[in-house]
């Protein structure tokens, strides 16, 4: 009986030992799986932590940039406002300059209108049909050019009777413009003057002819002396070369320059500039 019990005990122990080994093997397998899972999870956790750190850094960078952008927007707003004010000031300045230019142009237009009216008056009064009398505008100045053959004999500064008829028409226009001035210019050709000793050269002749005309205008035709200026230009402002007799005759002339007083012209501009 004892022998049978002993055998049964051995069998039971053997069966128990086999079951324990199997359980241990199962536990070891599960432990290995858990370890592998832990290792994998640890790797993933570390990766996540790295990504989190990178995201935190990126977030800080974005926050900093956002702050800078906000500041820049504020600065840009300030700059834009300042720029708008500067543009506005520039536009006001341009507007003022345009207004001044317009007023100056108005003044010049008025001056040109006066000049045009004077030319028209002179042409109708003097008789522009005569080819030896020219009324024109040169550099904004009105002038009457009269050939010397209508005014003087050759080498003389005595005004002819025919000249007085022409000068009377000029005097009428000048007398109608009491604020204007007239400069009487004598011009000769380049032939040296040979006279009786009263005149030295063509300078003397050109000046004498100018003063002779001025005396007729003031003493006989009632022009105020304060309006007249005597000038001699001799041979040095020719219209054409002096190579032929015809050309020399063209260069021998008297030019009467009719012009408003410069100070009155500037007064006219100043008045336009002061208008609001």
Tab-separated table of C-alpha atoms in Angstrom:
chain	number	residue	atom	x	y	z
A	1	UNK	CA	0.000	0.000	0.000
A	2	UNK	CA	2.809	2.357	0.880
A	3	UNK	CA	4.489	1.530	-2.380
A	4	UNK	CA	1.411	2.476	-4.318
A	5	UNK	CA	1.104	5.760	-2.447
A	6	UNK	CA	4.742	6.549	-3.142
A	7	UNK	CA	4.301	5.950	-6.860
A	8	UNK	CA	1.195	8.160	-6.955
A	9	UNK	CA	3.123	10.890	-5.151
A	10	UNK	CA	5.913	10.734	-7.718
A	11	UNK	CA	3.415	10.965	-10.548
A	12	UNK	CA	1.681	13.913	-8.927
A	13	UNK	CA	4.979	15.682	-8.330
A	14	UNK	CA	6.035	15.083	-11.906
A	15	UNK	CA	2.793	16.479	-13.232
A	16	UNK	CA	3.086	19.463	-10.917
A	17	UNK	CA	6.661	20.178	-12.055
A	18	UNK	CA	5.685	20.063	-15.720
A	19	UNK	CA	2.811	22.524	-15.149
A	20	UNK	CA	5.079	24.914	-13.285
A	21	UNK	CA	7.638	24.893	-16.098
A	22	UNK	CA	4.939	25.626	-18.602
A	23	UNK	CA	3.651	28.529	-16.526
A	24	UNK	CA	7.166	29.892	-16.081
A	25	UNK	CA	7.720	29.682	-19.809
A	26	UNK	CA	4.435	31.488	-20.415
A	27	UNK	CA	5.351	34.160	-17.888
A	28	UNK	CA	8.781	34.604	-19.410
A	29	UNK	CA	7.199	35.015	-22.848
A	30	UNK	CA	4.770	37.523	-21.497
A	31	UNK	CA	7.590	39.308	-19.665
A	32	UNK	CA	9.570	39.465	-22.911
A	33	UNK	CA	6.564	40.864	-24.742
A	34	UNK	CA	6.045	43.430	-21.984
A	35	UNK	CA	9.724	44.383	-22.124
A	36	UNK	CA	9.570	44.776	-25.883
A	37	UNK	CA	6.417	46.858	-25.525
A	38	UNK	CA	8.087	48.938	-22.820
A	39	UNK	CA	11.165	49.487	-24.974
A	40	UNK	CA	9.024	50.458	-27.950
A	41	UNK	CA	6.941	52.757	-25.795
A	42	UNK	CA	10.082	54.303	-24.305
A	43	UNK	CA	11.420	55.015	-27.789
A	44	UNK	CA	8.123	56.559	-28.824
A	45	UNK	CA	8.003	58.561	-25.595
A	46	UNK	CA	11.493	59.907	-26.174
A	47	UNK	CA	10.563	60.777	-29.775
A	48	UNK	CA	7.464	62.551	-28.538
A	49	UNK	CA	9.482	64.440	-25.971
A	50	UNK	CA	11.939	65.503	-28.690
A	51	UNK	CA	9.104	66.624	-30.941
A	52	UNK	CA	7.505	68.441	-28.014
A	53	UNK	CA	10.732	70.317	-27.353
A	54	UNK	CA	10.999	71.224	-31.002
A	55	UNK	CA	7.398	72.392	-31.013
A	56	UNK	CA	7.998	74.421	-27.851
A	57	UNK	CA	10.991	76.113	-29.492
A	58	UNK	CA	8.979	76.743	-32.629
A	59	UNK	CA	6.142	78.115	-30.526
A	60	UNK	CA	8.534	80.489	-28.747
A	61	UNK	CA	9.949	81.575	-32.104
A	62	UNK	CA	6.461	82.181	-33.460
A	63	UNK	CA	5.504	84.129	-30.341
A	64	UNK	CA	8.615	86.279	-30.709
A	65	UNK	CA	7.948	86.824	-34.399
A	66	UNK	CA	4.330	87.602	-33.664
A	67	UNK	CA	5.394	90.224	-31.134
A	68	UNK	CA	7.863	91.700	-33.611
A	69	UNK	CA	5.201	91.706	-36.307
A	70	UNK	CA	2.774	93.460	-34.009
A	71	UNK	CA	5.468	96.034	-33.205
A	72	UNK	CA	6.296	96.388	-36.890
A	73	UNK	CA	2.637	96.849	-37.731
A	74	UNK	CA	2.530	99.607	-35.144
A	75	UNK	CA	5.662	101.158	-36.580
A	76	UNK	CA	4.312	100.811	-40.084
A	77	UNK	CA	1.095	102.454	-38.988
A	78	UNK	CA	3.124	105.325	-37.554
A	79	UNK	CA	5.279	105.514	-40.672
A	80	UNK	CA	2.230	105.319	-42.912
A	81	UNK	CA	0.589	108.122	-40.980
A	82	UNK	CA	3.763	110.214	-41.141
A	83	UNK	CA	4.119	109.396	-44.829
A	84	UNK	CA	0.544	110.421	-45.482
A	85	UNK	CA	1.185	113.716	-43.694
A	86	UNK	CA	4.353	114.256	-45.732
A	87	UNK	CA	2.503	113.499	-48.969
A	88	UNK	CA	-0.244	115.879	-47.926
A	89	UNK	CA	2.297	118.609	-47.209
A	90	UNK	CA	4.017	117.928	-50.535
A	91	UNK	CA	0.696	118.155	-52.348
A	92	UNK	CA	-0.074	121.445	-50.600
A	93	UNK	CA	3.332	122.783	-51.618
A	94	UNK	CA	2.792	121.671	-55.215
A	95	UNK	CA	-0.656	123.236	-55.149
A	96	UNK	CA	0.779	126.533	-53.900
A	97	UNK	CA	3.502	126.455	-56.550
A	98	UNK	CA	0.960	125.662	-59.258
A	99	UNK	CA	-1.124	128.596	-58.060
A	100	UNK	CA	1.911	130.900	-58.166
A	101	UNK	CA	2.824	129.659	-61.626
A	102	UNK	CA	-0.743	130.230	-62.785
A	103	UNK	CA	-0.705	133.760	-61.397
A	104	UNK	CA	2.637	134.490	-63.024
A	105	UNK	CA	1.311	133.111	-66.290
A	106	UNK	CA	-1.738	135.366	-65.908
A	107	UNK	CA	0.551	138.336	-65.372
A	108	UNK	CA	2.637	137.391	-68.402
A	109	UNK	CA	-0.530	136.920	-70.411
A	110	UNK	CA	-1.659	140.397	-69.407
A	111	UNK	CA	1.743	141.766	-70.406
A	112	UNK	CA	1.546	139.918	-73.723
A	113	UNK	CA	-1.961	141.301	-74.232
A	114	UNK	CA	-0.669	144.825	-73.619
A	115	UNK	CA	2.210	144.166	-76.032
A	116	UNK	CA	-0.142	142.791	-78.693
A	117	UNK	CA	-2.485	145.761	-78.314
A	118	UNK	CA	0.475	148.126	-78.624
A	119	UNK	CA	1.728	146.409	-81.792
A	120	UNK	CA	-1.758	146.583	-83.314
A	121	UNK	CA	-2.058	150.249	-82.393
A	122	UNK	CA	1.366	151.072	-83.815
A	123	UNK	CA	0.780	149.185	-87.036
A	124	UNK	CA	-2.521	150.929	-87.622
A	125	UNK	CA	-1.095	154.340	-86.707
A	126	UNK	CA	2.307	154.281	-88.367
A	127	UNK	CA	1.285	152.672	-91.628
A	128	UNK	CA	2.822	149.254	-91.879
A	129	UNK	CA	2.316	149.228	-95.646
A	130	UNK	CA	5.525	151.218	-96.012
A	131	UNK	CA	8.343	148.632	-96.544
A	132	UNK	CA	10.839	151.016	-94.892
A	133	UNK	CA	8.914	150.951	-91.605
A	134	UNK	CA	8.654	147.762	-89.534
A	135	UNK	CA	6.661	147.320	-86.331
A	136	UNK	CA	7.429	144.084	-84.562
A	137	UNK	CA	8.057	142.296	-81.266
A	138	UNK	CA	11.560	141.149	-80.386
A	139	UNK	CA	12.142	139.219	-77.140
A	140	UNK	CA	8.913	140.552	-75.669
A	141	UNK	CA	9.685	144.178	-76.596
A	142	UNK	CA	7.846	146.247	-79.218
A	143	UNK	CA	10.013	148.173	-81.643
A	144	UNK	CA	9.610	150.399	-84.684
A	145	UNK	CA	12.445	150.257	-87.196
A	146	UNK	CA	12.615	153.155	-89.683
A	147	UNK	CA	15.039	153.190	-92.597
A	148	UNK	CA	17.389	156.192	-92.502
A	149	UNK	CA	16.409	157.265	-96.011
A	150	UNK	CA	13.053	158.306	-94.528
A	151	UNK	CA	14.740	160.292	-91.755
A	152	UNK	CA	18.078	161.709	-92.860
A	153	UNK	CA	20.176	162.569	-95.850
A	154	UNK	CA	23.416	160.640	-96.271
A	155	UNK	CA	25.928	161.523	-93.570
A	156	UNK	CA	23.504	163.978	-91.956
A	157	UNK	CA	21.695	164.045	-88.633
A	158	UNK	CA	19.146	166.685	-89.665
A	159	UNK	CA	15.644	165.171	-89.563
A	160	UNK	CA	13.791	165.473	-92.889
A	161	UNK	CA	10.254	166.843	-93.241
A	162	UNK	CA	9.071	163.428	-94.458
A	163	UNK	CA	10.417	161.886	-91.252
A	164	UNK	CA	8.372	164.258	-89.114
A	165	UNK	CA	5.193	162.847	-90.644
A	166	UNK	CA	6.207	159.328	-89.560
A	167	UNK	CA	7.404	160.525	-86.157
A	168	UNK	CA	4.109	162.313	-85.512
A	169	UNK	CA	2.327	158.951	-85.701
A	170	UNK	CA	4.844	157.421	-83.323
A	171	UNK	CA	4.405	160.376	-80.958
A	172	UNK	CA	0.639	159.841	-80.887
A	173	UNK	CA	1.050	156.237	-79.767
A	174	UNK	CA	3.663	157.178	-77.135
A	175	UNK	CA	1.511	160.003	-75.792
A	176	UNK	CA	-1.372	157.543	-75.403
A	177	UNK	CA	0.902	155.410	-73.163
A	178	UNK	CA	2.236	157.875	-70.558
A	179	UNK	CA	3.699	155.086	-68.395
A	180	UNK	CA	5.718	153.613	-71.261
A	181	UNK	CA	9.302	154.473	-72.187
A	182	UNK	CA	10.910	154.742	-75.623
A	183	UNK	CA	14.549	154.194	-76.443
A	184	UNK	CA	15.662	155.747	-79.722
A	185	UNK	CA	18.579	153.768	-81.187
A	186	UNK	CA	20.719	155.060	-84.044
A	187	UNK	CA	22.394	152.461	-86.301
A	188	UNK	CA	24.888	153.021	-89.130
A	189	UNK	CA	26.663	150.883	-91.717
A	190	UNK	CA	30.390	150.136	-91.486
A	191	UNK	CA	31.558	152.826	-93.916
A	192	UNK	CA	33.867	155.148	-91.937
A	193	UNK	CA	32.355	158.594	-91.397
A	194	UNK	CA	34.110	161.479	-93.110
A	195	UNK	CA	32.542	164.761	-92.095
A	196	UNK	CA	33.393	168.367	-91.451
A	197	UNK	CA	34.944	167.822	-88.041
A	198	UNK	CA	31.731	168.176	-85.999
A	199	UNK	CA	31.328	164.391	-85.980
A	200	UNK	CA	34.264	162.111	-85.286
A	201	UNK	CA	32.992	158.683	-86.348
A	202	UNK	CA	29.925	156.467	-86.761
A	203	UNK	CA	29.423	156.435	-82.974
A	204	UNK	CA	28.937	160.193	-83.050
A	205	UNK	CA	26.666	159.967	-86.085
A	206	UNK	CA	24.422	157.276	-84.542
A	207	UNK	CA	24.064	159.206	-81.262
A	208	UNK	CA	23.449	162.527	-83.025
A	209	UNK	CA	20.682	160.968	-85.107
A	210	UNK	CA	19.101	159.546	-81.963
A	211	UNK	CA	19.148	162.885	-80.119
A	212	UNK	CA	17.904	164.699	-83.255
A	213	UNK	CA	14.807	162.457	-83.347
A	214	UNK	CA	14.272	162.895	-79.609
A	215	UNK	CA	14.315	166.694	-80.045
A	216	UNK	CA	11.635	166.441	-82.728
A	217	UNK	CA	9.506	164.168	-80.523
A	218	UNK	CA	9.802	166.448	-77.473
A	219	UNK	CA	10.027	169.961	-78.969
A	220	UNK	CA	7.571	169.575	-81.856
A	221	UNK	CA	5.358	166.582	-81.080
A	222	UNK	CA	4.732	166.921	-77.331
A	223	UNK	CA	6.318	163.682	-76.039
A	224	UNK	CA	7.490	163.923	-72.425
A	225	UNK	CA	11.315	163.917	-72.212
A	226	UNK	CA	11.123	161.587	-69.196
A	227	UNK	CA	9.762	158.869	-71.496
A	228	UNK	CA	12.695	158.991	-73.923
A	229	UNK	CA	16.171	157.438	-73.909
A	230	UNK	CA	18.880	158.305	-76.447
A	231	UNK	CA	21.191	155.509	-77.653
A	232	UNK	CA	23.753	155.145	-80.435
A	233	UNK	CA	24.787	151.657	-81.616
A	234	UNK	CA	27.080	152.731	-84.468
A	235	UNK	CA	27.821	149.939	-86.979
A	236	UNK	CA	28.006	147.065	-84.489
A	237	UNK	CA	24.462	145.617	-84.604
A	238	UNK	CA	23.971	145.008	-88.340
A	239	UNK	CA	20.913	143.232	-89.664
A	240	UNK	CA	22.822	141.892	-92.678
A	241	UNK	CA	26.434	141.983	-93.851
A	242	UNK	CA	27.728	145.260	-95.257
A	243	UNK	CA	29.119	143.821	-98.499
A	244	UNK	CA	26.638	145.551	-100.854
A	245	UNK	CA	25.087	149.003	-101.069
A	246	UNK	CA	21.627	147.487	-100.626
A	247	UNK	CA	22.673	145.722	-97.422
A	248	UNK	CA	24.365	148.847	-96.066
A	249	UNK	CA	21.124	150.737	-96.653
A	250	UNK	CA	19.255	148.104	-94.592
A	251	UNK	CA	21.711	148.480	-91.716
A	252	UNK	CA	21.377	152.301	-91.660
A	253	UNK	CA	18.273	152.670	-89.572
A	254	UNK	CA	16.736	154.153	-86.441
A	255	UNK	CA	14.972	151.826	-84.063
A	256	UNK	CA	12.448	153.123	-81.552
A	257	UNK	CA	11.950	150.572	-78.770
A	258	UNK	CA	8.640	150.920	-76.936
A	259	UNK	CA	8.411	149.116	-73.603
A	260	UNK	CA	6.451	149.258	-70.352
A	261	UNK	CA	8.453	150.308	-67.321
A	262	UNK	CA	10.018	147.235	-65.745
A	263	UNK	CA	8.933	148.184	-62.224
A	264	UNK	CA	5.305	148.390	-63.366
A	265	UNK	CA	5.591	144.962	-64.943
A	266	UNK	CA	6.943	143.524	-61.674
A	267	UNK	CA	4.194	145.315	-59.757
A	268	UNK	CA	1.684	143.602	-62.014
A	269	UNK	CA	3.259	140.195	-61.254
A	270	UNK	CA	3.405	140.967	-57.524
A	271	UNK	CA	-0.285	141.854	-57.460
A	272	UNK	CA	-1.127	138.562	-59.134
A	273	UNK	CA	1.055	136.651	-56.643
A	274	UNK	CA	-0.685	138.265	-53.645
A	275	UNK	CA	-4.151	137.209	-54.741
A	276	UNK	CA	-5.787	134.506	-52.593
